[in-house]
Structures are given as structure tokens and as C-alpha cells.
Amino acid sequence: MTAPIYDRVALIGLGLIASSMFWAMKRAGLAGEVTGYARSAETRDTARRIGLCDRVCDSASEAVADADLVVLAVPVGAMAAVAAEIAPHLKPGATVTDVGSVKQSVIDSVGPHIPEGVFFVPGHPLAGTEHSGPESGFAELFDNRWTLLVPLPDTAPEPVARLRGLWEGMGAHVDEMDPAHHDLVLAVTSHTPHLIAYTMVGVADDLRRVTDSEVIKYSAAGFRDFTRIAASDPTMWRDVFLTNKAATLEILGRFTEELFALQRAIRTGDGDQLFDYFTHTRAIRRGIIEAGQDTDAPDFGRVKAGS
Amino acid sequence: MTAPIYDRVALIGLGLIASSMFWAMKRAGLAGEVTGYARSAETRDTARRIGLCDRVCDSASEAVADADLVVLAVPVGAMAAVAAEIAPHLKPGATVTDVGSVKQSVIDSVGPHIPEGVFFVPGHPLAGTEHSGPESGFAELFDNRWTLLVPLPDTAPEPVARLRGLWEGMGAHVDEMDPAHHDLVLAVTSHTPHLIAYTMVGVADDLRRVTDSEVIKYSAAGFRDFTRIAASDPTMWRDVFLTNKAATLEILGRFTEELFALQRAIRTGDGDQLFDYFTHTRAIRRGIIEAGQDTDAPDFGRVKAGS
């Protein structure tokens, strides 16, 4: 066990990401004491019951007192209010970070509240499941996944390096990126795919001639993956789309343009165009497997676990 | 080990489905001898090397000689030619089935070739992975998945019941459905989701400001699921879209209508509409888990296997 990277860490919000951070920090001994706060009394009770956090506090200001690192792990739309609430209680020299899926909006809404002498280093772990809440976390969530840090141009290098060390200690790879590029990359790899999955699941449900029970019984690979994506936390995703509006709308525009081209190929019976397109996308999958972001193994685990 | 359901089974085409059927039949002792044929000599060699089929034949007509059950497991677009080739060699009283993802088109193209005294019982196992070829099969593929049989109105009940017994012996649940309804249900649960996944992966690749390497490195849950879907066999999927054109185009129309409504909600900042929509789709996922078609467990298996 190495020495802790931070003596005291405060987790504000106790959902999937924060609870996974707690277990990952404990696994590697990265933090001395970890305090936690959630707005809902029920969540705080659950956290106390399952031993999530060394100390669960009844206010955000109590949780951040004396903290060396404060992690804002609330939906993007709630970041500004939380930042305003904790700002007067932050310790000089402390670092504030966040785990929001959108970065420019968080910088705009949190940045102005950060007092002189406190460092603000926005971050975003690219990891998740369709589950949410304090009981959904697990220590392995960040293992071999990427966390993107989006430091502001005037932030000193030391707090950024220290935060990077924490994420690496929790098992993640770390890259740095500017906020606009982050928001575009995420619109492509995460935000638009989520919106599409939500839409397809909604269409299936809405169709009168096919019953929900049929959709559910006969949903094979493709649709099951969509429903898993579309089961993600509604509040978090509402805020993502409202705060990453420009990039999401841009990618949606590209998507519908491309979809219409394939739709036209189906209508006109252009098999060559379809075949070429599908062959090309297969190669991209290969690249993801080679990059170690997923495994090539058949889906035994999931099928068997459900049987 | 119970008595075999069929003394001799012929598998025409040796891809993911046929090879999984072979291993599943062997697991439960459902067939006496299983012969196999694939158009490509390389596939036949591979099958011989890995022990796929009791006997690999160099022609389809040799494989079907004396077979009690003939399984057409080739892409939908190749069904008619194969049916014409084997028709003169079918044993009276034999059953011909298929595993194609579209049913009306297969009935139209295969049905006319089936001789008097041979039963044709179209079928479709709702199971698959993104892998293809003779080495991709495994005995568990059909366990707890649905197979849909689409018998013609004038087919005697005995051959249908016997084929149902085979599928149940391979681990599947079996339902019967008429071809038009089958093709609509599959357009919703499988065909349109696949087209959408292919499109999204293509868009990501096409975007100049985000490199392929970034897409690959930073693809978290949503996009990784899409790439898995979009890695499926290009020939099979080309044929699916060309032969289930009407239903796919209908569902695509509903999908784009719905997507435009959500896009408008993003553009106008209507958070309530987004939140309500996302909350609703979450409930559908719950139904799929309760129906036993997937598991609620976090995606440990896949993440760990890749690390």
C-alpha cells in the first residue's frame, strides 16, 4: 500500500461514478478519509448502511471542510448550485474536480464559483453502466478505461498531475484535451449513440401492431444492446443533451444524412452500397478490439448469467 | 441421452448458426449423422479440421442425400439457388427448414422448388453474435433464446412438431408466427437497430475533426455496443435489408420521425420532454430483464476479459 495521494477526499453526489471512485480509492489506498454527501436522505442512509464513504455528511459544506480534493459527481445541470454552495467552505490549496459528461458547460457554470487559491481541474471518466445510485458502484469500473482531464489554460501543473495520479491509481488511463474537442468527441462516441438508442427503444414501444411483450421476448442481440444503453439515468442524460447541444445536433445532422443514404440504397435495392458500408464498419470494430477497449470473446457471460 | 430426433441432418452453409446447431445437436444427441456442405473449399477444409459435422461433403446434393432434415443456413439472397440445386436430391418425407432472418422472401424464393412429398418449415433462431464463419459456433448459442417457426398454412402438424422438438432440444424456446408479422417484429427488434448501428459507426469514422484513433480509444459503453452490432456479417445483412425492404423502411420512417422530435426538444431546451422519454425507455429495459432475455448484472465479464 503506497501513501495516500490525498489526505481527505469529498464526494459530492453518491451515484454510480462516485461510489465506484470510493471503492477504487479504497482498493489502492489512494485517500486518507473519504467523506460523502448526497442531496437525498435516502441515498445518505443507503451509503451509511453499505459502508460507502468513511463518513457520510448531512450537508455538502460539512463534507468539503478540510478536503484536499472535492469531486463534483452530480448531474451536469446541478453543478452550478453545488459549486455555489460549497465555495465558501473550500480549503485554500484544495482541488475541485468533476466527473460530468460535458465539459465546456461545467467550466462555464462551476468555474466562476471557485475561489482564489483553489484549483479547478475538470475531468470525465469514460466508464459507466446502465445502473445508477449508491449501490451500483464497484472498484473495477475504471480499470483500463480512459479518464479525460480538461485543465484550464492557467491551472498550475501540480494539481493536474496529482489528480492524474489518483485516476491512474484507480486503474484508468488518462489523457488531456481541450473542452470543445472533448464535447465533440463525446457527442460522437457517447451522446448521439445514447439518443439513438433511446429513440429506437421508444419506437418499438410505440408500435401498435407489435406488442411490448413481443418486443421483449424476441429482442435479440441488436435491440438488447439498445435497451441497455437506453436504461441509463434519465436526469444525467437530459442534462447531457441540454448542455452539449451544439455538438450533439451537429452529429445528429451527419447521422440522419448518412441514414437517409442507406435508406435510399435499401429502397433502390443497391446491394453493393450496403455491402461496402457494412464491410467498412466491421473494420472499425476490429480497431476497437485491438485498442483493448472491448473483448473479442462471444457473449457467453451475459447469456449464461441470465439463464 | 435420448433417441435422435432425426437420423440424418444436412447443414447447407457452415457459418455461425449452422456450426452452433451442430454442436448443440451433438450436446444433446439429437441427430444420428450430421452432414455439412459449404460453397467455399476453405470453409469445408476448416470444418474437417475442427470436426464440424460428421461428414463434410463436396456438393450440396451429396450432403442432402438421404437426409431427414435439411437446414438451409446460407444468406437469404442465396436461398433460391441452393433450393433449386438440392431439390432433385431430397428424400420423400424429408423436411427442409432454413434459418434466415427474413421469412416472406425465403418462402417466395425457396417454396416453389420444394418437391411434392417434402415438407418445408421455415424457421429463424433469434440468436447470434457479431462473429461469423465455421469456427464461430458454440453449443450454447440457442440456450434460452427464441426460435420462430413460420409454417405454411397447408403444412401437416407432424413435421412442424418434430422440428420444434429439435430446437427445444438445442436449448431454445419456440413460437410460431405468420411470415408478415415475423418480418415486422424483426424489423423492429433487429433489422432497424442494426442499420442504425452501422450508420452511427460510419458517421464516427467519417468525421474529419475526430480521428479514428480517438473514436477507438474513447469509445465508452454506448458506442462500443454499436460497433459490436455493426461488425456483423455484411453479406447476411445486405440480404436482410434487400429482402425485408417494406418493413424496414416503415420502421425507419417511424424512427426518424421520433428522432426529429427529440432533436427538436434538444434544440428548444425542452428538458421535461427528454426526461420523460428517457424514463419511459428505462421501464422497457426492465421488462426485458424480467423476461429473462438478458441479465441485470453489470458488465464485469466483458470489461475484465478485455483487460
Coordinates of C-alpha atoms in Angstrom, one line a residue, chain A residues 126-132 136 138 140-141 143-146 148 175-177 181 184-190 192-212 214-235 237-238 241-242 244-245 248-256 258-260 262-272 274-275 277-282 284-289 291-307, chain B residues 126-132 136 138 140-141 143-146 148 175-177 181 184-190 192-212 214-235 237-238 241-242 244-245 248-256 258-260 262-272 274-275 277-282 284-289 291-307:
Chain A
L126 CA -15.3 7.4 -19.8
A127 CA -16.9 4.5 -17.9
G128 CA -20.3 3.6 -16.8
T129 CA -23.1 1.0 -16.8
E130 CA -26.8 1.4 -17.2
H131 CA -27.2 1.3 -13.5
S132 CA -27.2 4.3 -11.1
S136 CA -24.3 0.5 -8.3
F138 CA -17.7 -1.2 -8.0
E140 CA -13.2 -2.2 -11.2
L141 CA -15.3 0.3 -13.1
D143 CA -9.9 -0.4 -14.9
N144 CA -8.3 0.1 -18.3
R145 CA -10.9 2.8 -19.2
W146 CA -9.9 6.3 -20.2
L148 CA -10.1 12.7 -19.8
D175 CA -5.4 11.9 -21.4
E176 CA -5.8 15.7 -21.5
M177 CA -8.0 17.5 -24.0
H181 CA -12.8 18.9 -28.6
L184 CA -17.3 16.9 -29.9
V185 CA -15.6 13.5 -29.3
L186 CA -18.2 12.6 -26.7
A187 CA -21.0 13.7 -28.9
V188 CA -19.8 11.1 -31.4
T189 CA -18.8 8.2 -29.2
S190 CA -21.5 8.5 -26.5
T192 CA -25.5 10.7 -30.1
P193 CA -25.5 6.9 -29.7
H194 CA -27.4 7.2 -26.5
L195 CA -30.0 9.4 -28.1
I196 CA -30.4 7.0 -31.0
A197 CA -30.8 4.0 -28.6
Y198 CA -33.4 5.9 -26.6
T199 CA -35.3 6.7 -29.8
M200 CA -35.2 3.1 -31.2
V201 CA -36.5 1.7 -27.9
G202 CA -39.2 4.3 -27.8
V203 CA -40.3 3.5 -31.4
A204 CA -40.5 -0.2 -30.6
D205 CA -42.7 0.5 -27.6
D206 CA -45.0 2.8 -29.6
L207 CA -45.8 0.4 -32.4
R208 CA -49.3 -0.8 -32.2
R209 CA -49.0 -3.9 -34.4
V210 CA -46.2 -5.3 -32.4
T211 CA -46.8 -5.8 -28.7
D212 CA -44.4 -4.9 -26.0
E214 CA -43.3 -9.5 -28.4
V215 CA -40.6 -6.8 -28.5
I216 CA -39.4 -8.1 -25.1
K217 CA -39.5 -11.8 -25.9
Y218 CA -37.9 -11.6 -29.3
S219 CA -35.3 -8.9 -28.7
A220 CA -32.1 -10.5 -30.0
A221 CA -28.6 -9.0 -29.9
G222 CA -29.1 -5.7 -31.6
F223 CA -32.1 -4.5 -29.7
R224 CA -31.0 -5.8 -26.3
D225 CA -27.8 -3.7 -26.6
F226 CA -30.0 -0.7 -27.3
T227 CA -32.2 -1.3 -24.3
R228 CA -29.2 -1.5 -22.1
I229 CA -28.0 1.9 -23.3
A230 CA -31.5 3.3 -23.1
A231 CA -31.8 2.3 -19.5
S232 CA -29.2 4.8 -18.3
D233 CA -30.0 7.5 -15.8
P234 CA -32.6 9.9 -17.3
T235 CA -31.6 13.0 -15.3
W237 CA -28.8 12.2 -19.9
R238 CA -31.3 15.1 -20.1
F241 CA -28.2 16.8 -24.2
L242 CA -29.2 20.2 -22.9
N244 CA -23.9 19.6 -25.2
K245 CA -26.5 20.9 -27.6
T248 CA -25.0 16.7 -30.4
L249 CA -27.1 18.5 -33.0
E250 CA -24.1 18.6 -35.4
I251 CA -23.5 14.8 -35.1
L252 CA -27.2 14.1 -35.4
G253 CA -27.3 16.0 -38.6
R254 CA -24.5 13.9 -40.0
F255 CA -26.2 10.8 -38.8
T256 CA -29.5 11.5 -40.4
E258 CA -26.0 9.1 -43.7
L259 CA -29.0 7.1 -42.6
F260 CA -31.0 8.6 -45.5
L262 CA -28.6 3.9 -46.6
Q263 CA -32.3 4.1 -46.6
R264 CA -32.2 5.1 -50.2
A265 CA -29.9 2.2 -51.0
I266 CA -32.5 -0.2 -49.5
R267 CA -35.3 1.4 -51.4
T268 CA -33.5 1.3 -54.7
G269 CA -32.1 -2.2 -54.0
D270 CA -28.4 -1.1 -54.2
G271 CA -26.9 -4.2 -52.5
D272 CA -23.3 -3.2 -53.4
L274 CA -24.9 -1.7 -48.4
F275 CA -22.3 -4.4 -48.6
Y277 CA -20.7 0.1 -46.0
F278 CA -21.1 -2.9 -43.7
T279 CA -17.7 -4.2 -44.6
H280 CA -16.1 -0.9 -43.7
T281 CA -17.8 -0.6 -40.3
R282 CA -16.6 -4.1 -39.4
I284 CA -13.7 -0.2 -37.2
R285 CA -14.8 -2.7 -34.6
R286 CA -11.5 -4.6 -35.2
G287 CA -9.7 -1.4 -34.3
I288 CA -11.6 -1.1 -31.0
I289 CA -10.7 -4.6 -30.0
A291 CA -7.1 -0.9 -28.8
G292 CA -8.1 -3.0 -25.8
Q293 CA -11.4 -1.2 -25.2
D294 CA -13.5 -4.4 -25.6
T295 CA -13.0 -8.1 -26.0
D296 CA -13.5 -10.3 -28.9
A297 CA -15.0 -13.1 -26.9
P298 CA -18.5 -14.3 -27.8
D299 CA -21.1 -13.0 -25.4
F300 CA -21.2 -16.2 -23.2
G301 CA -21.0 -14.4 -19.9
R302 CA -24.1 -12.3 -20.4
V303 CA -26.2 -15.1 -22.0
K304 CA -25.3 -17.6 -19.3
A305 CA -25.7 -15.2 -16.4
G306 CA -29.2 -14.5 -17.4
S307 CA -30.2 -18.1 -18.0
Chain B
L126 CA -33.2 -15.3 -32.7
A127 CA -29.6 -15.7 -31.6
G128 CA -26.3 -14.6 -32.9
T129 CA -23.0 -12.8 -32.2
E130 CA -21.0 -10.4 -34.3
H131 CA -18.8 -13.3 -35.3
S132 CA -19.3 -15.4 -38.4
S136 CA -17.6 -19.1 -34.6
F138 CA -20.8 -22.9 -29.9
E140 CA -24.9 -22.7 -26.0
L141 CA -25.9 -20.1 -28.7
D143 CA -29.9 -21.7 -24.9
N144 CA -32.9 -19.7 -23.6
R145 CA -33.3 -17.8 -26.9
W146 CA -36.3 -17.9 -29.1
L148 CA -39.6 -18.7 -34.5
D175 CA -43.0 -19.9 -31.0
E176 CA -45.0 -19.9 -34.3
M177 CA -45.8 -16.8 -36.3
H181 CA -45.8 -10.5 -38.7
L184 CA -42.3 -6.7 -39.0
V185 CA -41.3 -7.8 -35.5
L186 CA -37.8 -8.4 -36.7
A187 CA -37.6 -5.1 -38.5
V188 CA -38.3 -3.5 -35.1
T189 CA -36.1 -5.7 -32.8
S190 CA -33.2 -6.4 -35.1
T192 CA -33.6 -1.4 -38.0
P193 CA -31.3 -1.4 -34.9
H194 CA -28.6 -3.0 -37.0
L195 CA -28.9 -0.4 -39.7
I196 CA -28.8 2.4 -37.2
A197 CA -25.7 1.0 -35.5
Y198 CA -24.0 0.6 -38.9
T199 CA -24.8 4.2 -39.7
M200 CA -23.5 5.6 -36.4
V201 CA -20.2 3.7 -36.7
G202 CA -19.9 5.0 -40.3
V203 CA -20.5 8.6 -39.1
A204 CA -17.9 8.4 -36.4
D205 CA -15.4 7.1 -38.9
D206 CA -16.2 9.8 -41.5
L207 CA -15.8 12.8 -39.1
R208 CA -12.6 14.7 -40.0
R209 CA -12.2 16.6 -36.7
V210 CA -12.2 13.5 -34.6
T211 CA -9.6 10.9 -35.5
D212 CA -10.4 7.2 -35.8
E214 CA -9.8 9.0 -30.7
V215 CA -13.1 7.3 -31.6
I216 CA -11.5 3.9 -30.8
K217 CA -9.7 5.0 -27.6
Y218 CA -12.6 6.9 -26.1
S219 CA -15.5 4.7 -27.1
A220 CA -17.3 4.0 -23.9
A221 CA -20.4 1.9 -23.3
G222 CA -22.8 3.3 -25.9
F223 CA -20.5 3.3 -28.9
R224 CA -18.8 0.0 -28.1
D225 CA -22.2 -1.7 -28.2
F226 CA -22.9 -0.1 -31.6
T227 CA -19.6 -1.3 -33.0
R228 CA -20.3 -4.8 -31.9
I229 CA -23.6 -4.8 -33.7
A230 CA -22.0 -3.1 -36.8
A231 CA -19.4 -5.9 -37.0
S232 CA -21.9 -8.5 -38.1
D233 CA -21.7 -10.3 -41.3
P234 CA -22.0 -7.9 -44.3
T235 CA -23.5 -10.4 -46.8
W237 CA -27.2 -8.0 -43.5
R238 CA -27.2 -6.8 -47.1
F241 CA -32.3 -5.2 -45.9
L242 CA -32.9 -6.1 -49.6
N244 CA -37.2 -7.1 -45.8
K245 CA -37.4 -3.8 -47.5
T248 CA -37.5 -1.9 -42.5
L249 CA -38.4 1.3 -44.4
E250 CA -41.6 1.6 -42.4
I251 CA -39.8 1.3 -39.1
L252 CA -37.0 3.6 -40.3
G253 CA -39.7 6.2 -41.1
R254 CA -41.1 6.0 -37.5
F255 CA -37.6 6.1 -36.2
T256 CA -36.6 9.3 -38.0
E258 CA -39.3 10.2 -33.4
L259 CA -35.6 11.2 -33.6
F260 CA -36.6 14.6 -35.1
L262 CA -36.2 14.5 -29.7
Q263 CA -33.8 16.6 -31.7
R264 CA -36.3 19.5 -31.6
A265 CA -36.5 19.0 -27.8
I266 CA -32.7 19.4 -27.6
R267 CA -32.7 22.4 -29.8
T268 CA -35.5 24.2 -27.9
G269 CA -34.1 23.1 -24.5
D270 CA -37.2 21.1 -23.5
G271 CA -35.7 19.1 -20.6
D272 CA -39.0 17.7 -19.4
L274 CA -36.3 14.4 -22.8
F275 CA -36.5 13.3 -19.1
Y277 CA -38.9 9.9 -22.8
F278 CA -35.7 8.5 -21.1
T279 CA -37.7 7.5 -18.0
H280 CA -40.1 5.6 -20.2
T281 CA -37.5 3.7 -22.1
R282 CA -35.9 2.6 -18.9
I284 CA -38.8 -1.3 -21.2
R285 CA -35.4 -2.5 -20.3
R286 CA -36.7 -3.7 -17.0
G287 CA -39.3 -5.8 -18.9
I288 CA -36.6 -7.4 -21.0
I289 CA -34.6 -8.4 -17.9
A291 CA -38.5 -11.8 -19.5
G292 CA -35.1 -13.5 -19.0
Q293 CA -33.7 -12.2 -22.3
D294 CA -30.7 -10.5 -20.7
T295 CA -29.2 -10.2 -17.3
D296 CA -29.1 -7.3 -14.9
A297 CA -25.5 -7.9 -13.9
P298 CA -23.0 -5.1 -14.5
D299 CA -20.8 -5.7 -17.5
F300 CA -17.9 -7.2 -15.4
G301 CA -17.3 -10.1 -17.7
R302 CA -16.7 -8.2 -20.8
V303 CA -14.6 -5.5 -19.2
K304 CA -12.4 -7.9 -17.3
A305 CA -12.0 -10.3 -20.2
G306 CA -10.6 -7.4 -22.3
S307 CA -8.2 -6.2 -19.6

